[in-house]
Amino acid sequence: MAAPPPSEPRPSSTPSVKILPLRPFQPDLHERAWASVPHPTLPLLATAHSKSATVFSLATLSSHSSLTGGHTRSVRSVAWKPGLPPHKLCLVTGSFDSTAGLWRWDGDTAGEADGSGTALETEVTARGAASVAAAAALAGDEPDHYVGGGGDDDDDSDRGADGKDWEFTLVLEGHDSEIKSCAFSPSGAYLATCSRDKSVWIWEDIGTSDDDDEWETVAVLNEHEGDVKAVAWCPDVPGRNARRRFSPDVLASASYDNTLRVWREDGDGEWVCVAVLEGHDGTVWGVQWEPRPSHDRFPRLLSHSADGTIRIWTLKDDDDEEEDGNGGGGGGRNALGGIPNTMRRSLREEWTCTAVLPKAHGRDIYSVAWSGESGLVASTGSDGIVALYKEVEEEGSAESNQNDGQLPVANGQEASGGPSTTSWELLATQPGAHGPYEVNHVTWCRRYDAGSSRRGEEEMLVTTGDDGVVRPWEVRIQTA
């Protein structure tokens, strides 16, 4: 059967899905905003824009606090340090001024979190429970095109917390040009930064306590041939450490050189490139790891590019470890695009592109988010479209859906019950998500606002655009 052209992806076999706008976060930033990152456990969202970062409350959909005065140029990325107690917050900002800044929240907080996240919100926001109650009252009669929401806020509603309790404690210097992305490892022990200077830096937290800000550079990785756009650490999920030859921490990077690279620490404590992933025909804008892999397999990688494609990459698990022996020398080197001798043969990995998602964008794809809860993938970019995709398993099917005329949409896996094929379906698109403006980032996060029936359990999308608006979306699945 002939596959439909890329502009007409095959119809979804799942129930209809709608992407519905929630009330935007307040206030509007009124300037280009680059990215919004949710806290790993608390109902907070940090947005990078201008020379600062704004932290929003996910309970009230309004400003919680601002981080200003630490950078001389635009803040391009933010990352929350994981593993800290609820009353301690640590945020890293990566800036076009070539530095990364470490910020700490030293507010006097107390109390324990309940399942809904309301207690946490009361702890860390100066607005208190009154704002949450007011938001709940206002959420009763929202227009149909707004699902839930946090209500309107006065101009001075966030002054109590704005800039009050954030302390700029450390500057990480070393890059020669703009920092594009920063990310913490799952344990919080490592921070990776990447830059226009074509390098990736890995920093280690050597402080003796949560409040002791002492970091040192443990690696400078220079093998990319273009600006490095993004870095991402493999999540701490089952199956991640199954390959005992390697260190537990794994880093991926994406670059203007149209490639992705995977990095690991070898037995001598040296960080080395173990794989080069080639296939994109344009800048690779970002990379993300599979948040919850199935069948105890190693997490897959997802990449998105200026070529308008989203690709899935799978690690070949060589149980026999043939590539550690005398065989596979020259062929492996060619497959890896001529990796320098700094890459140890014993750490060489084989990654293959096993899926290309159905085409939904006609221009650069700036951001993609892979949900750990639902498994749905969301994408957005310069065309202002937000698209949703779902992976569907098809037992015993070897047929694949051609997407770009070269690579199959299908992703064959050996599951415990026998061979199976998974394919990706385009569920829904939302054009003009930010009007005529480009959308720079999309992320999944938990809902804590008054319009949610299950606070802290439901998910929503958050997009961030050139219009300075941080906009939440409900993903509603229509059941038959």
One Martini backbone bead per residue (centre of mass of N, CA, C, O) as a GRO file, in nm:
protein
  480
    1MET     BB    1   0.095   0.037   0.024
    2ALA     BB    2   0.070   0.357  -0.021
    3ALA     BB    3   0.194   0.630   0.110
    4PRO     BB    4   0.137   0.917   0.224
    5PRO     BB    5   0.211   1.218   0.215
    6PRO     BB    6   0.356   1.432   0.440
    7SER     BB    7   0.105   1.643   0.427
    8GLU     BB    8  -0.071   1.351   0.476
    9PRO     BB    9  -0.125   1.213   0.738
   10ARG     BB   10  -0.241   0.961   0.883
   11PRO     BB   11  -0.500   0.874   1.044
   12SER     BB   12  -0.618   0.845   1.351
   13SER     BB   13  -0.713   0.567   1.579
   14THR     BB   14  -0.776   0.762   1.792
   15PRO     BB   15  -0.909   0.966   1.978
   16SER     BB   16  -0.988   1.274   1.992
   17VAL     BB   17  -0.788   1.579   1.998
   18LYS     BB   18  -0.745   1.867   2.214
   19ILE     BB   19  -0.617   2.207   2.213
   20LEU     BB   20  -0.658   2.405   2.504
   21PRO     BB   21  -0.682   2.710   2.634
   22LEU     BB   22  -0.553   2.878   2.890
   23ARG     BB   23  -0.478   3.099   3.108
   24PRO     BB   24  -0.244   3.308   3.109
   25PHE     BB   25   0.024   3.413   3.234
   26GLN     BB   26   0.099   3.644   3.503
   27PRO     BB   27   0.251   3.852   3.344
   28ASP     BB   28   0.339   3.978   3.076
   29LEU     BB   29   0.665   4.027   2.939
   30HIS     BB   30   0.705   4.201   2.664
   31GLU     BB   31   0.914   3.977   2.560
   32ARG     BB   32   1.125   3.764   2.465
   33ALA     BB   33   1.084   3.412   2.513
   34TRP     BB   34   1.255   3.101   2.541
   35ALA     BB   35   1.187   2.942   2.827
   36SER     BB   36   1.011   2.673   3.017
   37VAL     BB   37   1.065   2.534   3.354
   38PRO     BB   38   0.985   2.292   3.559
   39HIS     BB   39   0.971   2.179   3.854
   40PRO     BB   40   1.017   1.856   3.971
   41THR     BB   41   0.800   1.915   4.243
   42LEU     BB   42   0.705   2.200   4.220
   43PRO     BB   43   0.467   2.473   4.159
   44LEU     BB   44   0.693   2.568   3.925
   45LEU     BB   45   0.803   2.827   3.675
   46ALA     BB   46   1.073   2.891   3.456
   47THR     BB   47   1.163   3.196   3.273
   48ALA     BB   48   1.336   3.300   2.990
   49HIS     BB   49   1.440   3.654   2.975
   50SER     BB   50   1.631   3.860   2.881
   51LYS     BB   51   1.818   3.935   3.191
   52SER     BB   52   1.611   3.713   3.304
   53ALA     BB   53   1.391   3.549   3.548
   54THR     BB   54   1.071   3.395   3.578
   55VAL     BB   55   0.859   3.293   3.842
   56PHE     BB   56   0.590   3.073   3.842
   57SER     BB   57   0.274   2.984   3.937
   58LEU     BB   58   0.075   2.688   3.905
   59ALA     BB   59  -0.173   2.780   4.086
   60THR     BB   60  -0.211   3.103   3.976
   61LEU     BB   61  -0.073   3.194   3.706
   62SER     BB   62   0.165   3.366   3.847
   63SER     BB   63   0.388   3.558   3.984
   64HIS     BB   64   0.650   3.492   4.219
   65SER     BB   65   0.940   3.572   4.082
   66SER     BB   66   1.268   3.733   4.037
   67LEU     BB   67   1.576   3.730   3.832
   68THR     BB   68   1.809   3.991   3.883
   69GLY     BB   69   2.143   4.123   3.800
   70GLY     BB   70   2.340   3.876   3.676
   71HIS     BB   71   2.316   3.990   3.374
   72THR     BB   72   2.414   4.152   3.053
   73ARG     BB   73   2.242   3.938   2.903
   74SER     BB   74   2.055   3.716   2.779
   75VAL     BB   75   1.845   3.468   2.890
   76ARG     BB   76   1.824   3.131   2.753
   77SER     BB   77   1.844   2.946   3.023
   78VAL     BB   78   1.708   2.690   3.250
   79ALA     BB   79   1.776   2.519   3.581
   80TRP     BB   80   1.692   2.278   3.808
   81LYS     BB   81   1.781   2.158   4.110
   82PRO     BB   82   1.785   1.852   4.229
   83GLY     BB   83   1.717   1.711   4.559
   84LEU     BB   84   1.576   1.924   4.723
   85PRO     BB   85   1.425   2.067   4.953
   86PRO     BB   86   1.134   2.255   4.952
   87HIS     BB   87   1.285   2.520   5.095
   88LYS     BB   88   1.489   2.471   4.850
   89LEU     BB   89   1.632   2.675   4.589
   90CYS     BB   90   1.778   2.604   4.255
   91LEU     BB   91   1.909   2.816   3.989
   92VAL     BB   92   2.006   2.810   3.647
   93THR     BB   93   2.163   3.051   3.425
   94GLY     BB   94   2.187   3.101   3.076
   95SER     BB   95   2.399   3.322   2.884
   96PHE     BB   96   2.507   3.554   2.637
   97ASP     BB   97   2.759   3.635   2.845
   98SER     BB   98   2.902   3.332   2.900
   99THR     BB   99   2.730   3.266   3.158
  100ALA     BB  100   2.659   3.104   3.469
  101GLY     BB  101   2.399   3.117   3.713
  102LEU     BB  102   2.359   3.098   4.069
  103TRP     BB  103   2.054   3.039   4.249
  104ARG     BB  104   1.895   3.124   4.571
  105TRP     BB  105   1.647   3.030   4.803
  106ASP     BB  106   1.599   3.197   5.142
  107GLY     BB  107   1.337   3.131   5.254
  108ASP     BB  108   1.097   3.113   5.516
  109THR     BB  109   1.012   2.778   5.545
  110ALA     BB  110   0.728   2.549   5.597
  111GLY     BB  111   0.631   2.232   5.578
  112GLU     BB  112   0.425   2.001   5.410
  113ALA     BB  113   0.342   1.805   5.150
  114ASP     BB  114   0.084   1.737   4.954
  115GLY     BB  115  -0.066   1.584   4.690
  116SER     BB  116  -0.165   1.869   4.552
  117GLY     BB  117   0.055   2.117   4.622
  118THR     BB  118  -0.055   2.348   4.811
  119ALA     BB  119   0.159   2.355   5.036
  120LEU     BB  120   0.394   2.433   4.857
  121GLU     BB  121   0.275   2.698   4.759
  122THR     BB  122   0.264   2.829   5.041
  123GLU     BB  123   0.566   2.817   5.099
  124VAL     BB  124   0.695   2.966   4.818
  125THR     BB  125   0.470   3.188   4.836
  126ALA     BB  126   0.368   3.519   4.915
  127ARG     BB  127   0.057   3.492   4.850
  128GLY     BB  128  -0.083   3.242   4.935
  129ALA     BB  129  -0.398   3.104   4.998
  130ALA     BB  130  -0.574   3.339   4.894
  131SER     BB  131  -0.505   3.311   4.593
  132VAL     BB  132  -0.614   3.027   4.553
  133ALA     BB  133  -0.905   3.092   4.635
  134ALA     BB  134  -0.954   3.310   4.421
  135ALA     BB  135  -0.903   3.127   4.178
  136ALA     BB  136  -1.132   2.930   4.235
  137ALA     BB  137  -1.365   3.137   4.212
  138LEU     BB  138  -1.292   3.228   3.909
  139ALA     BB  139  -1.323   2.927   3.775
  140GLY     BB  140  -1.639   2.883   3.741
  141ASP     BB  141  -1.683   3.116   3.477
  142GLU     BB  142  -1.557   3.025   3.211
  143PRO     BB  143  -1.498   3.034   2.912
  144ASP     BB  144  -1.486   2.786   2.681
  145HIS     BB  145  -1.185   2.871   2.573
  146TYR     BB  146  -1.143   2.850   2.885
  147VAL     BB  147  -0.967   2.625   3.098
  148GLY     BB  148  -0.989   2.760   3.358
  149GLY     BB  149  -0.773   2.926   3.588
  150GLY     BB  150  -0.635   3.221   3.781
  151GLY     BB  151  -0.700   3.490   3.707
  152ASP     BB  152  -0.674   3.813   3.800
  153ASP     BB  153  -0.416   4.063   3.853
  154ASP     BB  154  -0.243   4.276   4.010
  155ASP     BB  155   0.033   4.469   3.964
  156ASP     BB  156   0.125   4.407   4.290
  157SER     BB  157   0.102   4.086   4.345
  158ASP     BB  158   0.445   4.024   4.335
  159ARG     BB  159   0.615   4.210   4.530
  160GLY     BB  160   0.675   4.037   4.783
  161ALA     BB  161   0.872   3.829   4.594
  162ASP     BB  162   1.025   4.021   4.412
  163GLY     BB  163   1.361   3.960   4.458
  164LYS     BB  164   1.390   3.900   4.772
  165ASP     BB  165   1.503   3.568   4.797
  166TRP     BB  166   1.716   3.593   4.580
  167GLU     BB  167   2.050   3.460   4.528
  168PHE     BB  168   2.355   3.547   4.382
  169THR     BB  169   2.623   3.305   4.427
  170LEU     BB  170   2.727   3.224   4.120
  171VAL     BB  171   2.989   3.214   3.866
  172LEU     BB  172   3.023   3.052   3.550
  173GLU     BB  173   3.335   3.035   3.388
  174GLY     BB  174   3.469   2.980   3.017
  175HIS     BB  175   3.320   3.063   2.796
  176ASP     BB  176   3.344   3.240   2.472
  177SER     BB  177   3.025   3.230   2.454
  178GLU     BB  178   2.718   3.165   2.419
  179ILE     BB  179   2.472   3.029   2.614
  180LYS     BB  180   2.219   2.787   2.527
  181SER     BB  181   2.252   2.555   2.758
  182CYS     BB  182   2.118   2.380   3.055
  183ALA     BB  183   2.194   2.087   3.277
  184PHE     BB  184   2.098   1.846   3.502
  185SER     BB  185   2.153   1.585   3.661
  186PRO     BB  186   1.962   1.371   3.841
  187SER     BB  187   2.142   1.425   4.112
  188GLY     BB  188   2.303   1.721   4.078
  189ALA     BB  189   2.623   1.685   4.041
  190TYR     BB  190   2.573   1.787   3.745
  191LEU     BB  191   2.666   2.035   3.493
  192ALA     BB  192   2.554   2.140   3.174
  193THR     BB  193   2.712   2.329   2.909
  194CYS     BB  194   2.648   2.532   2.612
  195SER     BB  195   2.787   2.672   2.296
  196ARG     BB  196   2.899   2.878   2.039
  197ASP     BB  197   3.204   2.756   2.090
  198LYS     BB  198   3.152   2.425   2.052
  199SER     BB  199   3.098   2.354   2.359
  200VAL     BB  200   3.116   2.130   2.646
  201TRP     BB  201   3.037   2.160   2.989
  202ILE     BB  202   3.145   2.006   3.301
  203TRP     BB  203   3.007   2.028   3.626
  204GLU     BB  204   3.092   1.998   3.977
  205ASP     BB  205   2.959   1.932   4.289
  206ILE     BB  206   3.178   2.005   4.588
  207GLY     BB  207   3.001   2.051   4.805
  208THR     BB  208   2.907   1.984   5.154
  209SER     BB  209   2.630   2.131   5.086
  210ASP     BB  210   2.341   2.287   4.981
  211ASP     BB  211   2.493   2.585   5.052
  212ASP     BB  212   2.760   2.494   4.900
  213ASP     BB  213   2.920   2.689   4.648
  214GLU     BB  214   3.110   2.439   4.476
  215TRP     BB  215   3.275   2.438   4.161
  216GLU     BB  216   3.397   2.219   3.894
  217THR     BB  217   3.582   2.137   3.622
  218VAL     BB  218   3.575   1.811   3.438
  219ALA     BB  219   3.487   1.912   3.135
  220VAL     BB  220   3.589   1.964   2.781
  221LEU     BB  221   3.392   1.952   2.484
  222ASN     BB  222   3.524   1.971   2.123
  223GLU     BB  223   3.379   1.792   1.872
  224HIS     BB  224   3.217   1.993   1.761
  225GLU     BB  225   3.156   2.196   1.444
  226GLY     BB  226   2.939   2.363   1.611
  227ASP     BB  227   2.707   2.489   1.758
  228VAL     BB  228   2.568   2.430   2.077
  229LYS     BB  229   2.225   2.402   2.156
  230ALA     BB  230   2.208   2.122   2.337
  231VAL     BB  231   2.138   1.957   2.655
  232ALA     BB  232   2.107   1.607   2.792
  233TRP     BB  233   2.006   1.395   3.045
  234CYS     BB  234   1.971   1.093   3.147
  235PRO     BB  235   1.744   0.940   3.307
  236ASP     BB  236   1.641   0.781   3.612
  237VAL     BB  237   1.583   0.469   3.485
  238PRO     BB  238   1.495   0.180   3.397
  239GLY     BB  239   1.792   0.050   3.229
  240ARG     BB  240   2.026   0.260   3.236
  241ASN     BB  241   2.239   0.046   3.404
  242ALA     BB  242   2.272  -0.225   3.237
  243ARG     BB  243   2.544  -0.111   3.121
  244ARG     BB  244   2.826  -0.171   3.316
  245ARG     BB  245   3.061  -0.030   3.144
  246PHE     BB  246   2.927   0.230   3.252
  247SER     BB  247   2.834   0.510   3.353
  248PRO     BB  248   2.539   0.647   3.475
  249ASP     BB  249   2.610   0.901   3.315
  250VAL     BB  250   2.434   1.065   3.039
  251LEU     BB  251   2.508   1.261   2.744
  252ALA     BB  252   2.350   1.499   2.525
  253SER     BB  253   2.402   1.660   2.198
  254ALA     BB  254   2.336   1.959   1.997
  255SER     BB  255   2.392   2.089   1.651
  256TYR     BB  256   2.493   2.280   1.372
  257ASP     BB  257   2.633   2.003   1.246
  258ASN     BB  258   2.372   1.792   1.239
  259THR     BB  259   2.432   1.662   1.525
  260LEU     BB  260   2.474   1.405   1.761
  261ARG     BB  261   2.591   1.338   2.101
  262VAL     BB  262   2.748   1.091   2.309
  263TRP     BB  263   2.827   1.084   2.667
  264ARG     BB  264   3.094   0.944   2.874
  265GLU     BB  265   3.242   0.790   3.150
  266ASP     BB  266   3.521   0.645   3.211
  267GLY     BB  267   3.742   0.456   3.405
  268ASP     BB  268   3.931   0.740   3.422
  269GLY     BB  269   3.727   1.000   3.425
  270GLU     BB  270   3.664   1.041   3.120
  271TRP     BB  271   3.509   1.231   2.880
  272VAL     BB  272   3.336   1.068   2.605
  273CYS     BB  273   3.271   0.988   2.283
  274VAL     BB  274   3.033   0.721   2.173
  275ALA     BB  275   2.850   0.900   1.963
  276VAL     BB  276   2.725   0.966   1.627
  277LEU     BB  277   2.433   1.135   1.504
  278GLU     BB  278   2.318   1.084   1.172
  279GLY     BB  279   2.053   1.268   0.939
  280HIS     BB  280   2.033   1.549   0.944
  281ASP     BB  281   1.982   1.862   0.729
  282GLY     BB  282   2.013   2.032   0.999
  283THR     BB  283   1.982   2.188   1.262
  284VAL     BB  284   1.998   2.082   1.595
  285TRP     BB  285   1.793   2.212   1.841
  286GLY     BB  286   1.732   1.926   1.993
  287VAL     BB  287   1.721   1.709   2.295
  288GLN     BB  288   1.564   1.395   2.412
  289TRP     BB  289   1.465   1.176   2.651
  290GLU     BB  290   1.323   0.900   2.744
  291PRO     BB  291   1.132   0.890   3.036
  292ARG     BB  292   0.972   0.587   2.973
  293PRO     BB  293   1.078   0.297   2.918
  294SER     BB  294   1.031  -0.005   2.765
  295HIS     BB  295   1.136  -0.326   2.824
  296ASP     BB  296   1.410  -0.238   2.969
  297ARG     BB  297   1.526  -0.028   2.797
  298PHE     BB  298   1.706   0.196   2.664
  299PRO     BB  299   1.682   0.508   2.620
  300ARG     BB  300   1.572   0.713   2.397
  301LEU     BB  301   1.606   0.946   2.131
  302LEU     BB  302   1.521   1.294   2.063
  303SER     BB  303   1.500   1.491   1.763
  304HIS     BB  304   1.531   1.835   1.631
  305SER     BB  305   1.490   2.045   1.327
  306ALA     BB  306   1.541   2.252   1.046
  307ASP     BB  307   1.420   2.007   0.855
  308GLY     BB  308   1.128   1.926   0.999
  309THR     BB  309   1.223   1.693   1.197
  310ILE     BB  310   1.153   1.394   1.391
  311ARG     BB  311   1.369   1.180   1.583
  312ILE     BB  312   1.445   0.837   1.653
  313TRP     BB  313   1.674   0.678   1.884
  314THR     BB  314   1.856   0.360   1.903
  315LEU     BB  315   2.013   0.134   2.104
  316LYS     BB  316   2.241  -0.110   2.062
  317ASP     BB  317   2.234  -0.422   2.228
  318ASP     BB  318   2.541  -0.578   2.301
  319ASP     BB  319   2.569  -0.870   2.464
  320ASP     BB  320   2.853  -0.979   2.338
  321GLU     BB  321   3.065  -0.751   2.299
  322GLU     BB  322   3.217  -0.737   2.015
  323GLU     BB  323   3.329  -0.433   2.017
  324ASP     BB  324   3.556  -0.505   2.246
  325GLY     BB  325   3.724  -0.641   2.055
  326ASN     BB  326   3.898  -0.694   1.755
  327GLY     BB  327   3.651  -0.627   1.624
  328GLY     BB  328   3.508  -0.354   1.453
  329GLY     BB  329   3.695  -0.124   1.368
  330GLY     BB  330   3.671   0.031   1.088
  331GLY     BB  331   3.361   0.035   1.065
  332GLY     BB  332   3.303   0.199   1.322
  333ARG     BB  333   3.456   0.454   1.240
  334ASN     BB  334   3.285   0.527   0.994
  335ALA     BB  335   3.005   0.537   1.140
  336LEU     BB  336   3.131   0.782   1.333
  337GLY     BB  337   3.280   1.001   1.152
  338GLY     BB  338   3.575   1.016   1.264
  339ILE     BB  339   3.665   0.967   1.549
  340PRO     BB  340   3.868   1.039   1.769
  341ASN     BB  341   4.100   0.885   1.986
  342THR     BB  342   3.939   0.968   2.251
  343MET     BB  343   3.771   0.730   2.172
  344ARG     BB  344   3.680   0.447   2.316
  345ARG     BB  345   3.618   0.138   2.203
  346SER     BB  346   3.464   0.021   2.464
  347LEU     BB  347   3.240   0.278   2.427
  348ARG     BB  348   3.113   0.208   2.179
  349GLU     BB  349   2.816   0.308   1.997
  350GLU     BB  350   2.496   0.205   1.850
  351TRP     BB  351   2.298   0.426   1.663
  352THR     BB  352   1.956   0.446   1.541
  353CYS     BB  353   1.715   0.540   1.315
  354THR     BB  354   1.366   0.432   1.389
  355ALA     BB  355   1.223   0.726   1.350
  356VAL     BB  356   0.974   0.936   1.181
  357LEU     BB  357   0.770   1.170   1.222
  358PRO     BB  358   0.510   1.313   1.128
  359LYS     BB  359   0.432   1.575   0.933
  360ALA     BB  360   0.373   1.930   1.071
  361HIS     BB  361   0.619   2.102   0.963
  362GLY     BB  362   0.764   2.370   0.748
  363ARG     BB  363   0.973   2.435   0.972
  364ASP     BB  364   1.135   2.494   1.232
  365ILE     BB  365   1.213   2.293   1.517
  366TYR     BB  366   1.260   2.408   1.845
  367SER     BB  367   1.052   2.209   2.011
  368VAL     BB  368   1.038   1.916   2.234
  369ALA     BB  369   0.802   1.698   2.414
  370TRP     BB  370   0.817   1.418   2.649
  371SER     BB  371   0.598   1.228   2.813
  372GLY     BB  372   0.595   1.038   3.117
  373GLU     BB  373   0.283   0.976   3.135
  374SER     BB  374   0.159   0.940   2.819
  375GLY     BB  375   0.385   0.959   2.568
  376LEU     BB  376   0.354   1.220   2.449
  377VAL     BB  377   0.424   1.444   2.175
  378ALA     BB  378   0.553   1.776   2.149
  379SER     BB  379   0.549   2.052   1.909
  380THR     BB  380   0.753   2.338   1.789
  381GLY     BB  381   0.790   2.674   1.613
  382SER     BB  382   0.822   2.904   1.351
  383ASP     BB  383   0.507   2.838   1.262
  384GLY     BB  384   0.322   2.820   1.543
  385ILE     BB  385   0.294   2.518   1.590
  386VAL     BB  386   0.109   2.267   1.764
  387ALA     BB  387   0.199   1.924   1.818
  388LEU     BB  388   0.066   1.583   1.829
  389TYR     BB  389   0.186   1.258   1.946
  390LYS     BB  390   0.162   0.891   1.895
  391GLU     BB  391   0.240   0.574   2.011
  392VAL     BB  392   0.186   0.263   1.829
  393GLU     BB  393   0.118  -0.068   1.874
  394GLU     BB  394   0.196  -0.343   1.633
  395GLU     BB  395   0.136  -0.654   1.621
  396GLY     BB  396   0.312  -0.824   1.368
  397SER     BB  397   0.409  -0.566   1.214
  398ALA     BB  398   0.611  -0.472   0.915
  399GLU     BB  399   0.476  -0.224   0.839
  400SER     BB  400   0.556   0.096   0.702
  401ASN     BB  401   0.556   0.450   0.732
  402GLN     BB  402   0.626   0.680   0.510
  403ASN     BB  403   0.763   1.012   0.542
  404ASP     BB  404   1.047   1.098   0.354
  405GLY     BB  405   1.138   0.844   0.162
  406GLN     BB  406   1.365   0.693   0.373
  407LEU     BB  407   1.216   0.671   0.656
  408PRO     BB  408   1.055   0.512   0.895
  409VAL     BB  409   0.799   0.535   1.130
  410ALA     BB  410   0.870   0.280   1.223
  411ASN     BB  411   0.951   0.079   1.539
  412GLY     BB  412   1.137  -0.182   1.597
  413GLN     BB  413   1.078  -0.438   1.852
  414GLU     BB  414   1.180  -0.654   2.121
  415ALA     BB  415   0.960  -0.809   2.293
  416SER     BB  416   0.855  -1.037   2.526
  417GLY     BB  417   0.610  -1.132   2.312
  418GLY     BB  418   0.763  -1.035   2.066
  419PRO     BB  419   0.736  -0.899   1.778
  420SER     BB  420   0.718  -0.543   1.712
  421THR     BB  421   0.536  -0.243   1.607
  422THR     BB  422   0.591   0.105   1.594
  423SER     BB  423   0.389   0.396   1.556
  424TRP     BB  424   0.330   0.728   1.443
  425GLU     BB  425   0.084   0.976   1.535
  426LEU     BB  426  -0.115   1.240   1.439
  427LEU     BB  427  -0.345   1.406   1.646
  428ALA     BB  428  -0.268   1.729   1.660
  429THR     BB  429  -0.327   2.084   1.582
  430GLN     BB  430  -0.203   2.432   1.661
  431PRO     BB  431  -0.242   2.710   1.517
  432GLY     BB  432  -0.137   3.003   1.629
  433ALA     BB  433  -0.053   2.993   1.940
  434HIS     BB  434   0.096   3.308   1.905
  435GLY     BB  435   0.001   3.386   1.652
  436PRO     BB  436   0.254   3.545   1.458
  437TYR     BB  437   0.445   3.403   1.649
  438GLU     BB  438   0.702   3.247   1.766
  439VAL     BB  439   0.781   2.927   1.906
  440ASN     BB  440   1.037   2.826   2.139
  441HIS     BB  441   0.855   2.650   2.352
  442VAL     BB  442   0.792   2.321   2.505
  443THR     BB  443   0.600   2.176   2.786
  444TRP     BB  444   0.556   1.961   3.048
  445CYS     BB  445   0.309   1.980   3.321
  446ARG     BB  446   0.166   2.016   3.611
  447ARG     BB  447  -0.145   2.068   3.762
  448TYR     BB  448  -0.262   2.344   4.010
  449ASP     BB  449  -0.500   2.475   3.926
  450ALA     BB  450  -0.840   2.543   3.974
  451GLY     BB  451  -0.925   2.383   3.695
  452SER     BB  452  -0.834   2.131   3.840
  453SER     BB  453  -0.942   1.809   3.951
  454ARG     BB  454  -0.618   1.697   3.969
  455ARG     BB  455  -0.392   1.801   4.150
  456GLY     BB  456  -0.072   1.693   4.041
  457GLU     BB  457  -0.176   1.486   3.793
  458GLU     BB  458  -0.222   1.656   3.575
  459GLU     BB  459  -0.165   1.769   3.246
  460MET     BB  460   0.025   2.022   3.065
  461LEU     BB  461   0.089   2.273   2.844
  462VAL     BB  462   0.381   2.490   2.766
  463THR     BB  463   0.425   2.801   2.603
  464THR     BB  464   0.693   2.999   2.437
  465GLY     BB  465   0.734   3.338   2.309
  466ASP     BB  466   0.792   3.634   2.127
  467ASP     BB  467   0.540   3.778   2.290
  468GLY     BB  468   0.580   3.706   2.612
  469VAL     BB  469   0.405   3.447   2.638
  470VAL     BB  470   0.272   3.223   2.884
  471ARG     BB  471   0.112   2.919   2.770
  472PRO     BB  472  -0.148   2.720   2.855
  473TRP     BB  473  -0.258   2.367   2.799
  474GLU     BB  474  -0.511   2.152   2.719
  475VAL     BB  475  -0.537   1.796   2.689
  476ARG     BB  476  -0.815   1.663   2.512
  477ILE     BB  477  -0.979   1.352   2.527
  478GLN     BB  478  -1.211   1.211   2.317
  479THR     BB  479  -1.459   1.004   2.398
  480ALA     BB  480  -1.701   0.770   2.285
   0.00000   0.00000   0.00000
